[in-house]
Short mmCIF file of C-alpha atoms in Angstrom, two decimals:
data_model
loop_
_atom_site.label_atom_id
_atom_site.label_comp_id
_atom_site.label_asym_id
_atom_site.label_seq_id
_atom_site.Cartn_x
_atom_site.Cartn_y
_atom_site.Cartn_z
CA UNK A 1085 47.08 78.19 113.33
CA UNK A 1086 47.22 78.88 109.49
CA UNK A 1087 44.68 81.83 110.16
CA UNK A 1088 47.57 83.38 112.95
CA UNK A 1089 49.84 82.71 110.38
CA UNK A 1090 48.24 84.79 107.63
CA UNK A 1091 48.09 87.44 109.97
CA UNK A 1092 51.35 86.98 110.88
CA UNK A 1093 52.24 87.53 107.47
CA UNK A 1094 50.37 90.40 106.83
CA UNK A 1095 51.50 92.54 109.88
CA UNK A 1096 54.73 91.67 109.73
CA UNK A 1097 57.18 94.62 110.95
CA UNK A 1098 60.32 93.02 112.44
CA UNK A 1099 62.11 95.18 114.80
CA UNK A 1100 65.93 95.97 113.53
CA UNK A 1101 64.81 96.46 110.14
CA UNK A 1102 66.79 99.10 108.20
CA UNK A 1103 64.49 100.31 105.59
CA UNK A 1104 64.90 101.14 102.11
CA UNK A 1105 67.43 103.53 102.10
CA UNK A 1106 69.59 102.11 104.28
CA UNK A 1107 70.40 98.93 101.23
CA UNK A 1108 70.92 101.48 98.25
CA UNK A 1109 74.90 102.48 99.23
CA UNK A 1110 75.64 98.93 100.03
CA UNK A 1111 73.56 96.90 97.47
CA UNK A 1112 76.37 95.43 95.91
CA UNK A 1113 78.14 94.75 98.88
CA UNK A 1114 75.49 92.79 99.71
CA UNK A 1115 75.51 90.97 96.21
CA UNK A 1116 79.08 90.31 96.73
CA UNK A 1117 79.03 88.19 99.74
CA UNK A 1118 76.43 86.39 98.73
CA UNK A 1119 78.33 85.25 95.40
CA UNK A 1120 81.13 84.42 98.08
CA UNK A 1121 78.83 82.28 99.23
CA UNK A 1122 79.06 83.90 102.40
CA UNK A 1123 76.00 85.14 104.69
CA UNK A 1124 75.34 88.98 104.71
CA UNK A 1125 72.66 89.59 107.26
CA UNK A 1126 76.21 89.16 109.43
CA UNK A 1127 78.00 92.75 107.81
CA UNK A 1128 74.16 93.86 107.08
CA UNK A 1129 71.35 92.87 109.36
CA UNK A 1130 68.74 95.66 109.03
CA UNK A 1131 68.82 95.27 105.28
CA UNK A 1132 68.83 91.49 105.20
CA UNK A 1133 65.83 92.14 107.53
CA UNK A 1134 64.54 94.21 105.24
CA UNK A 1135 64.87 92.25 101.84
CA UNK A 1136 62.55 89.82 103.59
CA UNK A 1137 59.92 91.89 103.66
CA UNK A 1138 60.09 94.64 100.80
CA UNK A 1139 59.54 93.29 97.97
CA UNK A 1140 60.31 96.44 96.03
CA UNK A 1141 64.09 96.00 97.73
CA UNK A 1142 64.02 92.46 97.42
CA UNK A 1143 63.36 92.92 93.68
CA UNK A 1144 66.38 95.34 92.95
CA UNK A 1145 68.19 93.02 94.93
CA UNK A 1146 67.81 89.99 92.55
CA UNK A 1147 67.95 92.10 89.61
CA UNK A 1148 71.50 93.17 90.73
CA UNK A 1149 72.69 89.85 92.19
CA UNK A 1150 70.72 88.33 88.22
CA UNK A 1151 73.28 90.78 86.42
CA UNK A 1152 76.24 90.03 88.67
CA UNK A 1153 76.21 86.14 87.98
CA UNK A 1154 74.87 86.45 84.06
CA UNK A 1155 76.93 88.97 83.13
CA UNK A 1156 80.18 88.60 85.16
CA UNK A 1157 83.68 90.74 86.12
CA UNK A 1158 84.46 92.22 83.24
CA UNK A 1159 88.14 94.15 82.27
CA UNK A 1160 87.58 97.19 80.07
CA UNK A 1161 90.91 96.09 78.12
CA UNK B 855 68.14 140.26 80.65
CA UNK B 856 70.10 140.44 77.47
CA UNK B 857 73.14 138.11 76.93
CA UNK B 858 76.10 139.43 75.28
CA UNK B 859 78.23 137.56 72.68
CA UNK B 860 80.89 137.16 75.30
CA UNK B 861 79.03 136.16 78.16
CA UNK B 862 77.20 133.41 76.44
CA UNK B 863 80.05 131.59 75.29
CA UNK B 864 81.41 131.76 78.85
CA UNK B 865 78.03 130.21 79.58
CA UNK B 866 78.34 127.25 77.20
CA UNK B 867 82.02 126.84 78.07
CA UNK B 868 80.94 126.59 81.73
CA UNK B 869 78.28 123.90 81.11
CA UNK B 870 79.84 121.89 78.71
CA UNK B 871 82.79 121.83 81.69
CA UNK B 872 79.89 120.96 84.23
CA UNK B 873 78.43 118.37 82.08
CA UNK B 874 81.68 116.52 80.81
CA UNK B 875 83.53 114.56 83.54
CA UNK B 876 87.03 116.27 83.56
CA UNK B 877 90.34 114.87 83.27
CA UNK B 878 91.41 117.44 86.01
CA UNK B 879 88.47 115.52 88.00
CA UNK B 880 91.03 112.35 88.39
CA UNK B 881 90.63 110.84 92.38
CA UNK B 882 93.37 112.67 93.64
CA UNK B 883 94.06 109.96 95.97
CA UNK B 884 94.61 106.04 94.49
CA UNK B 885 92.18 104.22 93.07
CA UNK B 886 91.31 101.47 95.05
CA UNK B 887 89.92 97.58 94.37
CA UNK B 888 91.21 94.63 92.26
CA UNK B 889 93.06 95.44 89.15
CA UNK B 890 90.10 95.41 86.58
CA UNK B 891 87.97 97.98 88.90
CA UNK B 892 91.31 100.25 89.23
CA UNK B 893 91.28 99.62 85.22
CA UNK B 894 87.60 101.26 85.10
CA UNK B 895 87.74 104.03 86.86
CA UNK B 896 91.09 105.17 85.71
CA UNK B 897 89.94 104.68 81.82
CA UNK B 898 86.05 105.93 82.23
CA UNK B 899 88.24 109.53 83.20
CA UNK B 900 87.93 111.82 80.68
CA UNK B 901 91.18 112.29 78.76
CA UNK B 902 92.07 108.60 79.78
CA UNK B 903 93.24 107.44 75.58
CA UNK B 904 90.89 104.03 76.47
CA UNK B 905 88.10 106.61 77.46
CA UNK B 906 85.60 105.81 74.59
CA UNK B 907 86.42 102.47 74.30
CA UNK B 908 86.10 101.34 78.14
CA UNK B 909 82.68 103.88 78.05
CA UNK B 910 81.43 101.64 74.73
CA UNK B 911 82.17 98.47 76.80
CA UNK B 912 80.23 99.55 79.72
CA UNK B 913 77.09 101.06 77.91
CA UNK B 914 76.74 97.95 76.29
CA UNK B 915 76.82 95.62 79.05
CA UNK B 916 74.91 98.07 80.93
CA UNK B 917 72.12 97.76 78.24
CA UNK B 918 72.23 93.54 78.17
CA UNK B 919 72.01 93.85 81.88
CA UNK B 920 68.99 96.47 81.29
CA UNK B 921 67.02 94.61 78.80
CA UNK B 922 67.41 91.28 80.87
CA UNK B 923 65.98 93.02 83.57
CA UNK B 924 63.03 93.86 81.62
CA UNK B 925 62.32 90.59 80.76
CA UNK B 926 62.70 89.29 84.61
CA UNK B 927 59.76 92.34 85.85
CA UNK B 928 57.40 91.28 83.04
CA UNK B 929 54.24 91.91 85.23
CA UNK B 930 54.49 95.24 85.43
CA UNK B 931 55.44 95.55 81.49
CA UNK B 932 52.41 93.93 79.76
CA UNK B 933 52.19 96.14 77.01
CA UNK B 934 55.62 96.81 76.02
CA UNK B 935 57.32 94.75 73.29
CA UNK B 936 59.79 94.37 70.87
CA UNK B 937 61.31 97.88 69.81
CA UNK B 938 59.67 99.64 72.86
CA UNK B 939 61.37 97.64 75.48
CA UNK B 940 64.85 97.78 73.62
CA UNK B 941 64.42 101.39 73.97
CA UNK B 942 63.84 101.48 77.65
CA UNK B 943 66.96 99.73 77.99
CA UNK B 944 68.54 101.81 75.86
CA UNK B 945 67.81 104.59 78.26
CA UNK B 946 68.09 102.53 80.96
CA UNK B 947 71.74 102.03 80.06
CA UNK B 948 71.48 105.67 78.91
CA UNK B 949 71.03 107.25 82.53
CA UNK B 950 73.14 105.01 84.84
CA UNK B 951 75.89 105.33 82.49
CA UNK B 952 75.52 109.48 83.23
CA UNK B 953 75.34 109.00 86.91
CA UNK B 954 78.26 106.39 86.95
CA UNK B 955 80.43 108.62 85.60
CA UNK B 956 79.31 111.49 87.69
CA UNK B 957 80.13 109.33 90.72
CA UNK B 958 83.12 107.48 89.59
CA UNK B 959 85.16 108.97 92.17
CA UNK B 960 82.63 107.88 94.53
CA UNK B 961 83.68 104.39 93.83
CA UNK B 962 85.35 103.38 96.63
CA UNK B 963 86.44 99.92 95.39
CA UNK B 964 84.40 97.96 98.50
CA UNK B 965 82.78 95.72 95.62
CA UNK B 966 83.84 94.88 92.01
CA UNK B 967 83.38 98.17 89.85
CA UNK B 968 81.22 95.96 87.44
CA UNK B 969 78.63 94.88 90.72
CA UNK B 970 78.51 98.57 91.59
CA UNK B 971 77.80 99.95 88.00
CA UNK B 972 75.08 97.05 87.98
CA UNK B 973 73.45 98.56 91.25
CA UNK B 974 72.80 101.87 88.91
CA UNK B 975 71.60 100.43 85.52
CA UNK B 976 68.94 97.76 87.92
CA UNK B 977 67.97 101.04 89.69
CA UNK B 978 67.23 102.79 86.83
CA UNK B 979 65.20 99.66 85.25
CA UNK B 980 63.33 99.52 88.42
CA UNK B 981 62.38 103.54 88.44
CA UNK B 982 61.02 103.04 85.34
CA UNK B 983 58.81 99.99 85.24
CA UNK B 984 57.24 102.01 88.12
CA UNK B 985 56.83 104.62 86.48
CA UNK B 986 55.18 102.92 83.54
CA UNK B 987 53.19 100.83 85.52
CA UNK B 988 51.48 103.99 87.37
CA UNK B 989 51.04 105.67 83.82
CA UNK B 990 49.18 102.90 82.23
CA UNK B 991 47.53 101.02 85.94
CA UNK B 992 47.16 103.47 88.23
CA UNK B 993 45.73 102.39 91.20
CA UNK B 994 42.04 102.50 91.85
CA UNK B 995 40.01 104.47 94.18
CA UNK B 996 38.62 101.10 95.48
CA UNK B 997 42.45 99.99 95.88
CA UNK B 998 43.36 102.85 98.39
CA UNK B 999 39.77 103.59 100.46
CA UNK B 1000 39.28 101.45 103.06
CA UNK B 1001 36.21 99.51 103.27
CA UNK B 1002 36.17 95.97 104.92
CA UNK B 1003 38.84 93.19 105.18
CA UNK B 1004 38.92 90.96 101.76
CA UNK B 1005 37.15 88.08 101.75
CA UNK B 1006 40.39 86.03 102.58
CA UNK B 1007 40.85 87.57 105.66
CA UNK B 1008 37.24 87.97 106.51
CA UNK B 1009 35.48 85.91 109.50
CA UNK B 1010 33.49 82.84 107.66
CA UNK B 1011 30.48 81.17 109.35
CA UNK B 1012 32.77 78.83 110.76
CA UNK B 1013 35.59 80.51 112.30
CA UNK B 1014 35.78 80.29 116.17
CA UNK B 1015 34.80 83.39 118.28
CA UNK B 1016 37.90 84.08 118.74
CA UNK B 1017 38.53 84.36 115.70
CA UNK B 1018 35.92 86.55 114.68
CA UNK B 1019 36.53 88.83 117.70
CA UNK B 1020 40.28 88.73 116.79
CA UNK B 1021 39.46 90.10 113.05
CA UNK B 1022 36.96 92.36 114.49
CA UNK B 1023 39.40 94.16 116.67
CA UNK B 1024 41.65 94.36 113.66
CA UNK B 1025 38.77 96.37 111.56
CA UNK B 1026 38.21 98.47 114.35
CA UNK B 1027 42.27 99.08 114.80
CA UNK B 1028 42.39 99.99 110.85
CA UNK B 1029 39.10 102.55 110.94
CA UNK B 1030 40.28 103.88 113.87
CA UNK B 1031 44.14 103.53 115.05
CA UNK B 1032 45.56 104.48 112.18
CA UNK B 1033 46.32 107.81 110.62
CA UNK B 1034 44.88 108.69 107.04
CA UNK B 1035 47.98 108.00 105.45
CA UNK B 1036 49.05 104.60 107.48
CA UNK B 1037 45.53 103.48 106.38
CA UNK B 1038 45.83 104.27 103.07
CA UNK B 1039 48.95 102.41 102.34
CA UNK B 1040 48.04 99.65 104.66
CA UNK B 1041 44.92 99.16 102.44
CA UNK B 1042 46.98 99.97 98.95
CA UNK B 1043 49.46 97.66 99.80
CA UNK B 1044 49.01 94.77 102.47
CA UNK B 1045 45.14 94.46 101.22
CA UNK B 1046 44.92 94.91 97.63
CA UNK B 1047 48.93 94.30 96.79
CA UNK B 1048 49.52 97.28 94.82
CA UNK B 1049 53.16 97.92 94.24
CA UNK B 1050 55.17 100.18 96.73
CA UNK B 1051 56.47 102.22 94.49
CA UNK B 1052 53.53 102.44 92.45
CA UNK B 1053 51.51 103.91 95.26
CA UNK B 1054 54.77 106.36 95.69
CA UNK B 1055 54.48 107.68 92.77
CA UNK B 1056 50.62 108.15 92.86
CA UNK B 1057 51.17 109.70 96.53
CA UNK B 1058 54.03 112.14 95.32
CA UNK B 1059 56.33 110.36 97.43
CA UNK B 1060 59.30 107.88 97.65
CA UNK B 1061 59.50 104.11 98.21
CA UNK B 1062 61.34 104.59 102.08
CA UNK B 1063 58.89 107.20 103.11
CA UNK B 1064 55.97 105.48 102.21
CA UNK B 1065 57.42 101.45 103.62
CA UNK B 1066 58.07 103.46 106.42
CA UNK B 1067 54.04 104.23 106.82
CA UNK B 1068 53.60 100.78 106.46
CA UNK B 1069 55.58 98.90 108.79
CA UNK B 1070 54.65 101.74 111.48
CA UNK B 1071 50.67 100.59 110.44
CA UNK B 1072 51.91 97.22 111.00
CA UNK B 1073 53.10 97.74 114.33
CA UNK B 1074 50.26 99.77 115.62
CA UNK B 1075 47.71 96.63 114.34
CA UNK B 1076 49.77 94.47 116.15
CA UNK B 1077 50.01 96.29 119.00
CA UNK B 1078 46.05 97.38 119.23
CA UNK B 1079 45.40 93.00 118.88
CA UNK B 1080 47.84 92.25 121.76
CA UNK B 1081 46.35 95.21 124.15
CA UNK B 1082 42.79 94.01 122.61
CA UNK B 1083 43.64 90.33 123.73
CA UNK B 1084 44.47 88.36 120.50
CA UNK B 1085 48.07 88.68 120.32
CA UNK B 1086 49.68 86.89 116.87
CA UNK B 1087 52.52 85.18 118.49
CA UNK B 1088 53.67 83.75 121.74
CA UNK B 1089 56.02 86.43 122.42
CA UNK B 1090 53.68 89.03 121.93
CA UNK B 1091 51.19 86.75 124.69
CA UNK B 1092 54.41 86.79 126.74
CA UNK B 1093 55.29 90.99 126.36
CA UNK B 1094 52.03 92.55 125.28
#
């Protein structure tokens, strides 16, 4: 079974998925629900589908959800 | 073509206008979002008295966010330190801050402005720790030829024959099934884990257009093992 896993792993290409493009517009969108501590593959399945298995998405992803929670709503005044 | 005098001042005039975010260029319709995003857009306007001020704030948050970044990617940044990497964030910070204030009337207050500015610096950060990464570790020729299944993937003497005919089918499906480009990101980047956008920028081409090679590889494997007889999962069994 672990070997069918691996391969699993390695071919995986999960129908619905929305791409790369698709999560650039609504990337912090995405963020934002998820510091609601709300669920966004709800609003945003394709991309939540997607961050699973791209990790060039899924690392923008964390670097914009990192910089939302470190660094905070800030007021210009 | 000579220039007169005249002509190009009207030239500088016009791309100084083009390059400067306008006060004319206000959102003609409210700004919308909670009362610090309204606060953002309306000051980052040219001609807004805050102007400077709320741009100074952003730049430099932009740039903590930037160089934090940096230091969260560090695989792909062995060789920069110190001065260097303060720099890219620098121009990290440098470029989103141009392209927010292009867009800001883009915003469309469906996040906090902050999360959205955020999205651009991270973007930025990400474009270039590509791009350094492809400058200074290309990938191989030995990453992106095909030539057999690694070693952790390959049939040992143990393995079943199903198994074996399972990963043999897959071989064949690679060398065979797939197009010259689906097999050359396949190999790149399910085989010998070299970084999407990496490859991209090695093929001349964009992170989308090249994921989208790979999942359609993915699916045409998958599909040549379940019409071959060694589906991966049950419902594949059930709907080859």
């Amino acid at each position: 079974m672990t070997d069918l896993r691996d391969l699993d792993e390695l071919l995986r290409a999960q129908e619905g998925d929305a791409g790369c493009d698709a999560g650039v517009p609504i990337m912090d969108q995405y963020v934002e629900i998820e510091l609601r501590g709300e669920d966004p593959s709800e609003r945003f399945p394709g991309t939540a589908i997607h961050l699973r298995v791209c990790p060039g998405c899924r690392a923008d992803h964390d670097g914009v959800l990192e910089a939302a929670r470190r660094f905070g709503d800030l007021d210009p005044e | 073509m000579a220039i007169g005098r005249a002509a190009r001042r009207r030239l500088t005039i016009q791309l100084v206008s083009v390059g400067r975010p306008q006060a004319e260029a206000r959102p003609h319709r409210p700004v919308r979002g909670d009362t610090a995003s309204r606060r953002w857009v309306e000051q980052l306007h040219a001609g807004h008295p805050r102007h400077e001020v709320a741009a100074a704030k952003l730049h430099d948050v932009l740039q903590r966010a930037a160089i934090h970044e940096l230091h969260r990617r560090p695989g792909q940044l062995a060789a920069l330190r110190g001065p260097e990497l303060d720099d890219v964030a620098q121009q990290c910070a440098d470029d989103a801050m141009m392209k927010i204030l292009a867009r800001i009337d883009h915003f469309e207050g469906r996040s906090r402005f902050t999360t959205w500015a955020y999205k651009f610096v991270i973007f930025e950060v990400s474009n270039k720790v590509a791009r350094h990464a492809w400058q200074h570790h290309p990938p191989s020729a030995e990453e992106l030829e095909w030539d057999q299944l690694p070693d952790t993937l390959a049939a040992k003497p143990g393995d079943q024959a199903e198994r074996r005919e399972q990963l043999a089918t897959l071989t064949k499906a690679i060398e065979h099934d797939l197009t010259p480009r689906q097999r050359e990101v396949f190999v790149a980047i399910a085989l010998n884990d070299v970084a999407i956008d990496v490859l991209a920028l090695q093929l001349g081409s964009n992170r989308n257009a090249i994921y989208k090679n790979l999942f359609d590889a993915k699916r045409k494997l998958r599909a040549c093992l379940a019409a071959a007889g060694h589906p991966i999962t049950s419902d594949e069994r059930a709907h080859p």
